Amino acid sequence: MAFKLVRLNKLPVRVKGALPGEDGKPVAFDFTLHCKRLTQAEIDSVMKDKQGEVKGFVQNVTEGWDGVLDANGEAVPFAREQLDEMIDNAGLPMLIMHAYLEQVSATAKN
């Protein structure tokens, strides 16, 4: 199959994991972020930025989401304030960044 030289601008990023609940037991989650697709040069620049922060990366690339619910199980509309609240959970920004980098990268196909 030929390679189509087309600039892709968006990337859905599926994020799966768990956070410890109030009882210490893991509470699983699975949601999708709608992100800007960075080029390799843009990713290289982010990775070389010693002053950059993971939360800033997540805030920069995220434009929306699916599968984020409130305490009553209702969908939470995407807003920067809610994104900031979400990524205040310890470890979640790094998990999102790793998911993004894994899912934006080309992979070998056998």
PDB file of N, CA and C in Angstrom:
ATOM      1  N   MET A   1       0.842  -1.157   0.000  1.00  0.00           N
ATOM      2  CA  MET A   1       0.000   0.000   0.000  1.00  0.00           C
ATOM      3  C   MET A   1       0.900   1.237   0.000  1.00  0.00           C
ATOM      4  N   ALA A   2       0.563   2.210  -0.789  1.00  0.00           N
ATOM      5  CA  ALA A   2       1.344   3.444  -0.918  1.00  0.00           C
ATOM      6  C   ALA A   2       1.164   4.338   0.303  1.00  0.00           C
ATOM      7  N   PHE A   3       2.136   5.189   0.552  1.00  0.00           N
ATOM      8  CA  PHE A   3       2.067   6.174   1.629  1.00  0.00           C
ATOM      9  C   PHE A   3       1.463   7.445   1.066  1.00  0.00           C
ATOM     10  N   LYS A   4       0.388   7.930   1.667  1.00  0.00           N
ATOM     11  CA  LYS A   4      -0.233   9.176   1.230  1.00  0.00           C
ATOM     12  C   LYS A   4       0.401  10.325   1.992  1.00  0.00           C
ATOM     13  N   LEU A   5       1.000  11.234   1.276  1.00  0.00           N
ATOM     14  CA  LEU A   5       1.655  12.388   1.879  1.00  0.00           C
ATOM     15  C   LEU A   5       0.596  13.451   2.149  1.00  0.00           C
ATOM     16  N   VAL A   6      -0.060  13.301   3.293  1.00  0.00           N
ATOM     17  CA  VAL A   6      -1.150  14.175   3.697  1.00  0.00           C
ATOM     18  C   VAL A   6      -0.888  14.596   5.139  1.00  0.00           C
ATOM     19  N   ARG A   7      -1.014  15.868   5.410  1.00  0.00           N
ATOM     20  CA  ARG A   7      -0.829  16.379   6.778  1.00  0.00           C
ATOM     21  C   ARG A   7      -2.077  16.060   7.583  1.00  0.00           C
ATOM     22  N   LEU A   8      -1.919  15.254   8.617  1.00  0.00           N
ATOM     23  CA  LEU A   8      -3.015  14.925   9.519  1.00  0.00           C
ATOM     24  C   LEU A   8      -2.939  15.864  10.717  1.00  0.00           C
ATOM     25  N   ASN A   9      -4.052  16.491  11.078  1.00  0.00           N
ATOM     26  CA  ASN A   9      -4.032  17.524  12.107  1.00  0.00           C
ATOM     27  C   ASN A   9      -4.589  17.089  13.458  1.00  0.00           C
ATOM     28  N   LYS A  10      -5.366  16.045  13.489  1.00  0.00           N
ATOM     29  CA  LYS A  10      -6.021  15.625  14.732  1.00  0.00           C
ATOM     30  C   LYS A  10      -5.585  14.213  15.103  1.00  0.00           C
ATOM     31  N   LEU A  11      -5.694  13.906  16.396  1.00  0.00           N
ATOM     32  CA  LEU A  11      -5.325  12.584  16.892  1.00  0.00           C
ATOM     33  C   LEU A  11      -6.202  12.226  18.087  1.00  0.00           C
ATOM     34  N   PRO A  12      -6.999  11.150  17.978  1.00  0.00           N
ATOM     35  CA  PRO A  12      -7.707  10.676  19.164  1.00  0.00           C
ATOM     36  C   PRO A  12      -6.715   9.876  20.013  1.00  0.00           C
ATOM     37  N   VAL A  13      -6.664  10.167  21.305  1.00  0.00           N
ATOM     38  CA  VAL A  13      -5.739   9.484  22.209  1.00  0.00           C
ATOM     39  C   VAL A  13      -6.547   8.774  23.285  1.00  0.00           C
ATOM     40  N   ARG A  14      -6.500   7.449  23.255  1.00  0.00           N
ATOM     41  CA  ARG A  14      -7.199   6.660  24.264  1.00  0.00           C
ATOM     42  C   ARG A  14      -6.301   6.532  25.486  1.00  0.00           C
ATOM     43  N   VAL A  15      -6.864   6.858  26.632  1.00  0.00           N
ATOM     44  CA  VAL A  15      -6.129   6.821  27.895  1.00  0.00           C
ATOM     45  C   VAL A  15      -6.824   5.825  28.815  1.00  0.00           C
ATOM     46  N   LYS A  16      -6.085   4.794  29.207  1.00  0.00           N
ATOM     47  CA  LYS A  16      -6.626   3.768  30.103  1.00  0.00           C
ATOM     48  C   LYS A  16      -5.698   3.633  31.298  1.00  0.00           C
ATOM     49  N   GLY A  17      -6.282   3.451  32.454  1.00  0.00           N
ATOM     50  CA  GLY A  17      -5.473   3.263  33.648  1.00  0.00           C
ATOM     51  C   GLY A  17      -6.348   3.126  34.874  1.00  0.00           C
ATOM     52  N   ALA A  18      -5.759   3.445  36.021  1.00  0.00           N
ATOM     53  CA  ALA A  18      -6.485   3.390  37.286  1.00  0.00           C
ATOM     54  C   ALA A  18      -5.869   4.394  38.249  1.00  0.00           C
ATOM     55  N   LEU A  19      -6.703   4.929  39.099  1.00  0.00           N
ATOM     56  CA  LEU A  19      -6.273   5.791  40.201  1.00  0.00           C
ATOM     57  C   LEU A  19      -6.733   5.141  41.497  1.00  0.00           C
ATOM     58  N   PRO A  20      -5.969   5.304  42.580  1.00  0.00           N
ATOM     59  CA  PRO A  20      -6.424   4.737  43.849  1.00  0.00           C
ATOM     60  C   PRO A  20      -7.663   5.472  44.356  1.00  0.00           C
ATOM     61  N   GLY A  21      -8.673   4.716  44.743  1.00  0.00           N
ATOM     62  CA  GLY A  21      -9.886   5.293  45.301  1.00  0.00           C
ATOM     63  C   GLY A  21      -9.676   5.668  46.758  1.00  0.00           C
ATOM     64  N   GLU A  22     -10.719   6.178  47.385  1.00  0.00           N
ATOM     65  CA  GLU A  22     -10.613   6.592  48.783  1.00  0.00           C
ATOM     66  C   GLU A  22     -10.339   5.425  49.715  1.00  0.00           C
ATOM     67  N   ASP A  23     -10.678   4.206  49.279  1.00  0.00           N
ATOM     68  CA  ASP A  23     -10.387   3.020  50.082  1.00  0.00           C
ATOM     69  C   ASP A  23      -9.036   2.399  49.716  1.00  0.00           C
ATOM     70  N   GLY A  24      -8.310   3.053  48.797  1.00  0.00           N
ATOM     71  CA  GLY A  24      -6.996   2.557  48.385  1.00  0.00           C
ATOM     72  C   GLY A  24      -7.039   1.570  47.239  1.00  0.00           C
ATOM     73  N   LYS A  25      -8.221   1.095  46.896  1.00  0.00           N
ATOM     74  CA  LYS A  25      -8.358   0.141  45.791  1.00  0.00           C
ATOM     75  C   LYS A  25      -8.367   0.896  44.469  1.00  0.00           C
ATOM     76  N   PRO A  26      -7.796   0.284  43.426  1.00  0.00           N
ATOM     77  CA  PRO A  26      -7.741   0.973  42.138  1.00  0.00           C
ATOM     78  C   PRO A  26      -9.130   1.163  41.520  1.00  0.00           C
ATOM     79  N   VAL A  27      -9.341   2.349  40.964  1.00  0.00           N
ATOM     80  CA  VAL A  27     -10.570   2.671  40.237  1.00  0.00           C
ATOM     81  C   VAL A  27     -10.160   2.870  38.780  1.00  0.00           C
ATOM     82  N   ALA A  28     -10.599   1.960  37.923  1.00  0.00           N
ATOM     83  CA  ALA A  28     -10.212   1.980  36.509  1.00  0.00           C
ATOM     84  C   ALA A  28     -10.893   3.130  35.781  1.00  0.00           C
ATOM     85  N   PHE A  29     -10.216   3.613  34.738  1.00  0.00           N
ATOM     86  CA  PHE A  29     -10.800   4.624  33.855  1.00  0.00           C
ATOM     87  C   PHE A  29     -10.360   4.350  32.426  1.00  0.00           C
ATOM     88  N   ASP A  30     -11.132   4.882  31.499  1.00  0.00           N
ATOM     89  CA  ASP A  30     -10.882   4.705  30.071  1.00  0.00           C
ATOM     90  C   ASP A  30     -11.612   5.847  29.370  1.00  0.00           C
ATOM     91  N   PHE A  31     -10.856   6.763  28.774  1.00  0.00           N
ATOM     92  CA  PHE A  31     -11.463   7.893  28.079  1.00  0.00           C
ATOM     93  C   PHE A  31     -10.606   8.241  26.866  1.00  0.00           C
ATOM     94  N   THR A  32     -11.131   9.091  26.011  1.00  0.00           N
ATOM     95  CA  THR A  32     -10.411   9.511  24.810  1.00  0.00           C
ATOM     96  C   THR A  32     -10.275  11.023  24.799  1.00  0.00           C
ATOM     97  N   LEU A  33      -9.046  11.480  24.558  1.00  0.00           N
ATOM     98  CA  LEU A  33      -8.799  12.905  24.365  1.00  0.00           C
ATOM     99  C   LEU A  33      -8.729  13.199  22.881  1.00  0.00           C
ATOM    100  N   HIS A  34      -9.245  14.342  22.478  1.00  0.00           N
ATOM    101  CA  HIS A  34      -9.124  14.805  21.093  1.00  0.00           C
ATOM    102  C   HIS A  34      -7.971  15.803  21.095  1.00  0.00           C
ATOM    103  N   CYS A  35      -6.916  15.467  20.359  1.00  0.00           N
ATOM    104  CA  CYS A  35      -5.670  16.231  20.456  1.00  0.00           C
ATOM    105  C   CYS A  35      -5.211  16.762  19.105  1.00  0.00           C
ATOM    106  N   LYS A  36      -4.393  17.822  19.190  1.00  0.00           N
ATOM    107  CA  LYS A  36      -3.665  18.307  18.021  1.00  0.00           C
ATOM    108  C   LYS A  36      -2.576  17.289  17.729  1.00  0.00           C
ATOM    109  N   ARG A  37      -2.358  17.000  16.468  1.00  0.00           N
ATOM    110  CA  ARG A  37      -1.291  16.085  16.075  1.00  0.00           C
ATOM    111  C   ARG A  37      -0.026  16.903  15.839  1.00  0.00           C
ATOM    112  N   LEU A  38       0.989  16.646  16.646  1.00  0.00           N
ATOM    113  CA  LEU A  38       2.261  17.335  16.494  1.00  0.00           C
ATOM    114  C   LEU A  38       3.138  16.627  15.470  1.00  0.00           C
ATOM    115  N   THR A  39       4.000  17.386  14.815  1.00  0.00           N
ATOM    116  CA  THR A  39       4.974  16.809  13.895  1.00  0.00           C
ATOM    117  C   THR A  39       6.141  16.265  14.713  1.00  0.00           C
ATOM    118  N   GLN A  40       7.014  15.503  14.056  1.00  0.00           N
ATOM    119  CA  GLN A  40       8.191  14.985  14.744  1.00  0.00           C
ATOM    120  C   GLN A  40       9.060  16.131  15.268  1.00  0.00           C
ATOM    121  N   ALA A  41       9.204  17.186  14.465  1.00  0.00           N
ATOM    122  CA  ALA A  41      10.006  18.333  14.906  1.00  0.00           C
ATOM    123  C   ALA A  41       9.405  18.978  16.152  1.00  0.00           C
ATOM    124  N   GLU A  42       8.087  19.085  16.210  1.00  0.00           N
ATOM    125  CA  GLU A  42       7.425  19.669  17.379  1.00  0.00           C
ATOM    126  C   GLU A  42       7.603  18.775  18.611  1.00  0.00           C
ATOM    127  N   ILE A  43       7.511  17.474  18.420  1.00  0.00           N
ATOM    128  CA  ILE A  43       7.719  16.541  19.526  1.00  0.00           C
ATOM    129  C   ILE A  43       9.162  16.612  20.004  1.00  0.00           C
ATOM    130  N   ASP A  44      10.115  16.648  19.071  1.00  0.00           N
ATOM    131  CA  ASP A  44      11.531  16.774  19.441  1.00  0.00           C
ATOM    132  C   ASP A  44      11.764  18.028  20.269  1.00  0.00           C
ATOM    133  N   SER A  45      11.144  19.125  19.877  1.00  0.00           N
ATOM    134  CA  SER A  45      11.295  20.386  20.590  1.00  0.00           C
ATOM    135  C   SER A  45      10.763  20.274  22.019  1.00  0.00           C
ATOM    136  N   VAL A  46       9.610  19.650  22.182  1.00  0.00           N
ATOM    137  CA  VAL A  46       9.020  19.463  23.507  1.00  0.00           C
ATOM    138  C   VAL A  46       9.926  18.595  24.366  1.00  0.00           C
ATOM    139  N   MET A  47      10.472  17.521  23.792  1.00  0.00           N
ATOM    140  CA  MET A  47      11.294  16.594  24.557  1.00  0.00           C
ATOM    141  C   MET A  47      12.627  17.217  24.973  1.00  0.00           C
ATOM    142  N   LYS A  48      13.113  18.185  24.221  1.00  0.00           N
ATOM    143  CA  LYS A  48      14.383  18.837  24.546  1.00  0.00           C
ATOM    144  C   LYS A  48      14.212  19.993  25.516  1.00  0.00           C
ATOM    145  N   ASP A  49      12.984  20.447  25.719  1.00  0.00           N
ATOM    146  CA  ASP A  49      12.714  21.595  26.580  1.00  0.00           C
ATOM    147  C   ASP A  49      12.848  21.182  28.043  1.00  0.00           C
ATOM    148  N   LYS A  50      13.968  21.512  28.653  1.00  0.00           N
ATOM    149  CA  LYS A  50      14.228  21.123  30.041  1.00  0.00           C
ATOM    150  C   LYS A  50      13.331  21.867  31.027  1.00  0.00           C
ATOM    151  N   GLN A  51      12.811  23.020  30.640  1.00  0.00           N
ATOM    152  CA  GLN A  51      11.939  23.793  31.519  1.00  0.00           C
ATOM    153  C   GLN A  51      10.462  23.448  31.324  1.00  0.00           C
ATOM    154  N   GLY A  52      10.171  22.691  30.267  1.00  0.00           N
ATOM    155  CA  GLY A  52       8.780  22.341  29.978  1.00  0.00           C
ATOM    156  C   GLY A  52       8.220  21.418  31.043  1.00  0.00           C
ATOM    157  N   GLU A  53       6.925  21.332  31.087  1.00  0.00           N
ATOM    158  CA  GLU A  53       6.285  20.454  32.052  1.00  0.00           C
ATOM    159  C   GLU A  53       5.275  19.586  31.340  1.00  0.00           C
ATOM    160  N   VAL A  54       5.047  18.434  31.888  1.00  0.00           N
ATOM    161  CA  VAL A  54       4.137  17.470  31.293  1.00  0.00           C
ATOM    162  C   VAL A  54       2.720  18.029  31.257  1.00  0.00           C
ATOM    163  N   LYS A  55       2.293  18.692  32.345  1.00  0.00           N
ATOM    164  CA  LYS A  55       0.949  19.270  32.361  1.00  0.00           C
ATOM    165  C   LYS A  55       0.786  20.284  31.228  1.00  0.00           C
ATOM    166  N   GLY A  56       1.811  21.082  30.981  1.00  0.00           N
ATOM    167  CA  GLY A  56       1.758  22.060  29.898  1.00  0.00           C
ATOM    168  C   GLY A  56       1.614  21.393  28.545  1.00  0.00           C
ATOM    169  N   PHE A  57       2.294  20.273  28.357  1.00  0.00           N
ATOM    170  CA  PHE A  57       2.165  19.511  27.105  1.00  0.00           C
ATOM    171  C   PHE A  57       0.723  19.061  26.918  1.00  0.00           C
ATOM    172  N   VAL A  58       0.148  18.468  27.961  1.00  0.00           N
ATOM    173  CA  VAL A  58      -1.236  17.974  27.883  1.00  0.00           C
ATOM    174  C   VAL A  58      -2.195  19.128  27.607  1.00  0.00           C
ATOM    175  N   GLN A  59      -2.008  20.250  28.293  1.00  0.00           N
ATOM    176  CA  GLN A  59      -2.872  21.418  28.080  1.00  0.00           C
ATOM    177  C   GLN A  59      -2.738  21.941  26.653  1.00  0.00           C
ATOM    178  N   ASN A  60      -1.541  21.899  26.091  1.00  0.00           N
ATOM    179  CA  ASN A  60      -1.297  22.419  24.751  1.00  0.00           C
ATOM    180  C   ASN A  60      -1.939  21.576  23.655  1.00  0.00           C
ATOM    181  N   VAL A  61      -1.915  20.257  23.795  1.00  0.00           N
ATOM    182  CA  VAL A  61      -2.404  19.403  22.701  1.00  0.00           C
ATOM    183  C   VAL A  61      -3.876  19.038  22.812  1.00  0.00           C
ATOM    184  N   THR A  62      -4.460  19.131  24.013  1.00  0.00           N
ATOM    185  CA  THR A  62      -5.840  18.663  24.200  1.00  0.00           C
ATOM    186  C   THR A  62      -6.860  19.702  23.758  1.00  0.00           C
ATOM    187  N   GLU A  63      -7.816  19.234  22.924  1.00  0.00           N
ATOM    188  CA  GLU A  63      -8.869  20.113  22.403  1.00  0.00           C
ATOM    189  C   GLU A  63     -10.279  19.643  22.748  1.00  0.00           C
ATOM    190  N   GLY A  64     -10.398  18.466  23.322  1.00  0.00           N
ATOM    191  CA  GLY A  64     -11.714  17.930  23.663  1.00  0.00           C
ATOM    192  C   GLY A  64     -11.573  16.536  24.234  1.00  0.00           C
ATOM    193  N   TRP A  65     -12.720  15.917  24.571  1.00  0.00           N
ATOM    194  CA  TRP A  65     -12.678  14.561  25.117  1.00  0.00           C
ATOM    195  C   TRP A  65     -14.010  13.864  24.972  1.00  0.00           C
ATOM    196  N   ASP A  66     -13.961  12.549  25.146  1.00  0.00           N
ATOM    197  CA  ASP A  66     -15.131  11.676  25.247  1.00  0.00           C
ATOM    198  C   ASP A  66     -14.893  10.750  26.428  1.00  0.00           C
ATOM    199  N   GLY A  67     -15.957  10.387  27.115  1.00  0.00           N
ATOM    200  CA  GLY A  67     -15.845   9.410  28.180  1.00  0.00           C
ATOM    201  C   GLY A  67     -15.428   9.970  29.522  1.00  0.00           C
ATOM    202  N   VAL A  68     -15.576  11.274  29.718  1.00  0.00           N
ATOM    203  CA  VAL A  68     -15.287  11.891  31.021  1.00  0.00           C
ATOM    204  C   VAL A  68     -16.629  12.185  31.681  1.00  0.00           C
ATOM    205  N   LEU A  69     -16.825  11.600  32.864  1.00  0.00           N
ATOM    206  CA  LEU A  69     -18.116  11.685  33.540  1.00  0.00           C
ATOM    207  C   LEU A  69     -17.982  12.356  34.894  1.00  0.00           C
ATOM    208  N   ASP A  70     -19.091  12.939  35.367  1.00  0.00           N
ATOM    209  CA  ASP A  70     -19.108  13.521  36.714  1.00  0.00           C
ATOM    210  C   ASP A  70     -19.490  12.432  37.720  1.00  0.00           C
ATOM    211  N   ALA A  71     -19.627  12.799  38.978  1.00  0.00           N
ATOM    212  CA  ALA A  71     -19.920  11.839  40.044  1.00  0.00           C
ATOM    213  C   ALA A  71     -21.254  11.120  39.842  1.00  0.00           C
ATOM    214  N   ASN A  72     -22.171  11.736  39.074  1.00  0.00           N
ATOM    215  CA  ASN A  72     -23.477  11.130  38.810  1.00  0.00           C
ATOM    216  C   ASN A  72     -23.501  10.309  37.536  1.00  0.00           C
ATOM    217  N   GLY A  73     -22.352  10.193  36.864  1.00  0.00           N
ATOM    218  CA  GLY A  73     -22.284   9.415  35.630  1.00  0.00           C
ATOM    219  C   GLY A  73     -22.701  10.185  34.389  1.00  0.00           C
ATOM    220  N   GLU A  74     -22.837  11.505  34.515  1.00  0.00           N
ATOM    221  CA  GLU A  74     -23.209  12.357  33.384  1.00  0.00           C
ATOM    222  C   GLU A  74     -21.951  12.842  32.659  1.00  0.00           C
ATOM    223  N   ALA A  75     -22.050  12.969  31.332  1.00  0.00           N
ATOM    224  CA  ALA A  75     -20.917  13.452  30.545  1.00  0.00           C
ATOM    225  C   ALA A  75     -20.550  14.875  30.944  1.00  0.00           C
ATOM    226  N   VAL A  76     -19.246  15.106  31.090  1.00  0.00           N
ATOM    227  CA  VAL A  76     -18.739  16.438  31.413  1.00  0.00           C
ATOM    228  C   VAL A  76     -18.308  17.107  30.120  1.00  0.00           C
ATOM    229  N   PRO A  77     -18.899  18.248  29.770  1.00  0.00           N
ATOM    230  CA  PRO A  77     -18.459  18.946  28.563  1.00  0.00           C
ATOM    231  C   PRO A  77     -17.011  19.407  28.736  1.00  0.00           C
ATOM    232  N   PHE A  78     -16.246  19.356  27.644  1.00  0.00           N
ATOM    233  CA  PHE A  78     -14.845  19.758  27.725  1.00  0.00           C
ATOM    234  C   PHE A  78     -14.740  21.254  27.968  1.00  0.00           C
ATOM    235  N   ALA A  79     -13.885  21.605  28.905  1.00  0.00           N
ATOM    236  CA  ALA A  79     -13.518  22.993  29.183  1.00  0.00           C
ATOM    237  C   ALA A  79     -12.130  22.959  29.812  1.00  0.00           C
ATOM    238  N   ARG A  80     -11.369  24.009  29.604  1.00  0.00           N
ATOM    239  CA  ARG A  80      -9.996  24.082  30.144  1.00  0.00           C
ATOM    240  C   ARG A  80      -9.972  23.889  31.655  1.00  0.00           C
ATOM    241  N   GLU A  81     -10.949  24.440  32.357  1.00  0.00           N
ATOM    242  CA  GLU A  81     -10.978  24.314  33.812  1.00  0.00           C
ATOM    243  C   GLU A  81     -11.120  22.859  34.229  1.00  0.00           C
ATOM    244  N   GLN A  82     -11.983  22.107  33.529  1.00  0.00           N
ATOM    245  CA  GLN A  82     -12.159  20.692  33.850  1.00  0.00           C
ATOM    246  C   GLN A  82     -10.908  19.890  33.476  1.00  0.00           C
ATOM    247  N   LEU A  83     -10.259  20.242  32.367  1.00  0.00           N
ATOM    248  CA  LEU A  83      -9.007  19.580  32.001  1.00  0.00           C
ATOM    249  C   LEU A  83      -7.966  19.808  33.088  1.00  0.00           C
ATOM    250  N   ASP A  84      -7.842  21.049  33.555  1.00  0.00           N
ATOM    251  CA  ASP A  84      -6.885  21.360  34.615  1.00  0.00           C
ATOM    252  C   ASP A  84      -7.183  20.562  35.885  1.00  0.00           C
ATOM    253  N   GLU A  85      -8.468  20.442  36.223  1.00  0.00           N
ATOM    254  CA  GLU A  85      -8.856  19.653  37.400  1.00  0.00           C
ATOM    255  C   GLU A  85      -8.480  18.186  37.206  1.00  0.00           C
ATOM    256  N   MET A  86      -8.724  17.666  36.006  1.00  0.00           N
ATOM    257  CA  MET A  86      -8.401  16.268  35.714  1.00  0.00           C
ATOM    258  C   MET A  86      -6.909  16.007  35.874  1.00  0.00           C
ATOM    259  N   ILE A  87      -6.091  16.867  35.282  1.00  0.00           N
ATOM    260  CA  ILE A  87      -4.651  16.593  35.269  1.00  0.00           C
ATOM    261  C   ILE A  87      -3.955  17.005  36.569  1.00  0.00           C
ATOM    262  N   ASP A  88      -4.729  17.424  37.561  1.00  0.00           N
ATOM    263  CA  ASP A  88      -4.171  17.615  38.905  1.00  0.00           C
ATOM    264  C   ASP A  88      -4.011  16.278  39.628  1.00  0.00           C
ATOM    265  N   ASN A  89      -4.576  15.198  39.070  1.00  0.00           N
ATOM    266  CA  ASN A  89      -4.406  13.868  39.643  1.00  0.00           C
ATOM    267  C   ASN A  89      -2.974  13.404  39.407  1.00  0.00           C
ATOM    268  N   ALA A  90      -2.281  13.063  40.487  1.00  0.00           N
ATOM    269  CA  ALA A  90      -0.880  12.666  40.399  1.00  0.00           C
ATOM    270  C   ALA A  90      -0.681  11.517  39.409  1.00  0.00           C
ATOM    271  N   GLY A  91       0.259  11.701  38.514  1.00  0.00           N
ATOM    272  CA  GLY A  91       0.611  10.668  37.541  1.00  0.00           C
ATOM    273  C   GLY A  91      -0.202  10.693  36.262  1.00  0.00           C
ATOM    274  N   LEU A  92      -1.380  11.314  36.286  1.00  0.00           N
ATOM    275  CA  LEU A  92      -2.235  11.298  35.097  1.00  0.00           C
ATOM    276  C   LEU A  92      -1.643  12.070  33.925  1.00  0.00           C
ATOM    277  N   PRO A  93      -1.045  13.253  34.126  1.00  0.00           N
ATOM    278  CA  PRO A  93      -0.448  13.940  32.975  1.00  0.00           C
ATOM    279  C   PRO A  93       0.622  13.096  32.274  1.00  0.00           C
ATOM    280  N   MET A  94       1.457  12.395  33.044  1.00  0.00           N
ATOM    281  CA  MET A  94       2.496  11.560  32.450  1.00  0.00           C
ATOM    282  C   MET A  94       1.886  10.393  31.687  1.00  0.00           C
ATOM    283  N   LEU A  95       0.835   9.785  32.240  1.00  0.00           N
ATOM    284  CA  LEU A  95       0.151   8.695  31.555  1.00  0.00           C
ATOM    285  C   LEU A  95      -0.433   9.182  30.233  1.00  0.00           C
ATOM    286  N   ILE A  96      -1.036  10.372  30.243  1.00  0.00           N
ATOM    287  CA  ILE A  96      -1.602  10.951  29.018  1.00  0.00           C
ATOM    288  C   ILE A  96      -0.500  11.229  28.006  1.00  0.00           C
ATOM    289  N   MET A  97       0.607  11.803  28.451  1.00  0.00           N
ATOM    290  CA  MET A  97       1.696  12.110  27.524  1.00  0.00           C
ATOM    291  C   MET A  97       2.254  10.838  26.896  1.00  0.00           C
ATOM    292  N   HIS A  98       2.435   9.795  27.698  1.00  0.00           N
ATOM    293  CA  HIS A  98       2.935   8.522  27.153  1.00  0.00           C
ATOM    294  C   HIS A  98       1.944   7.933  26.150  1.00  0.00           C
ATOM    295  N   ALA A  99       0.650   8.002  26.464  1.00  0.00           N
ATOM    296  CA  ALA A  99      -0.371   7.496  25.538  1.00  0.00           C
ATOM    297  C   ALA A  99      -0.329   8.284  24.234  1.00  0.00           C
ATOM    298  N   TYR A 100      -0.190   9.598  24.337  1.00  0.00           N
ATOM    299  CA  TYR A 100      -0.113  10.446  23.146  1.00  0.00           C
ATOM    300  C   TYR A 100       1.081  10.050  22.291  1.00  0.00           C
ATOM    301  N   LEU A 101       2.261   9.981  22.891  1.00  0.00           N
ATOM    302  CA  LEU A 101       3.477   9.683  22.128  1.00  0.00           C
ATOM    303  C   LEU A 101       3.423   8.294  21.497  1.00  0.00           C
ATOM    304  N   GLU A 102       2.825   7.348  22.201  1.00  0.00           N
ATOM    305  CA  GLU A 102       2.681   6.000  21.653  1.00  0.00           C
ATOM    306  C   GLU A 102       1.721   5.987  20.468  1.00  0.00           C
ATOM    307  N   GLN A 103       0.621   6.716  20.593  1.00  0.00           N
ATOM    308  CA  GLN A 103      -0.418   6.650  19.575  1.00  0.00           C
ATOM    309  C   GLN A 103      -0.158   7.556  18.380  1.00  0.00           C
ATOM    310  N   VAL A 104       0.702   8.569  18.508  1.00  0.00           N
ATOM    311  CA  VAL A 104       1.012   9.444  17.389  1.00  0.00           C
ATOM    312  C   VAL A 104       2.108   8.843  16.500  1.00  0.00           C
ATOM    313  N   SER A 105       2.843   7.877  17.041  1.00  0.00           N
ATOM    314  CA  SER A 105       4.015   7.353  16.335  1.00  0.00           C
ATOM    315  C   SER A 105       3.647   6.298  15.303  1.00  0.00           C
ATOM    316  N   ALA A 106       4.409   6.297  14.226  1.00  0.00           N
ATOM    317  CA  ALA A 106       4.272   5.244  13.213  1.00  0.00           C
ATOM    318  C   ALA A 106       4.709   3.917  13.813  1.00  0.00           C
ATOM    319  N   THR A 107       4.101   2.831  13.353  1.00  0.00           N
ATOM    320  CA  THR A 107       4.460   1.500  13.829  1.00  0.00           C
ATOM    321  C   THR A 107       4.722   0.576  12.650  1.00  0.00           C
ATOM    322  N   ALA A 108       5.483  -0.447  12.909  1.00  0.00           N
ATOM    323  CA  ALA A 108       5.769  -1.444  11.863  1.00  0.00           C
ATOM    324  C   ALA A 108       4.527  -2.296  11.626  1.00  0.00           C
ATOM    325  N   LYS A 109       4.299  -2.665  10.402  1.00  0.00           N
ATOM    326  CA  LYS A 109       3.184  -3.527  10.042  1.00  0.00           C
ATOM    327  C   LYS A 109       3.738  -4.733   9.311  1.00  0.00           C
ATOM    328  N   ASN A 110       3.397  -5.903   9.784  1.00  0.00           N
ATOM    329  CA  ASN A 110       3.884  -7.139   9.140  1.00  0.00           C
ATOM    330  C   ASN A 110       2.932  -7.616   8.080  1.00  0.00           C
TER     331      ASN A 110
END
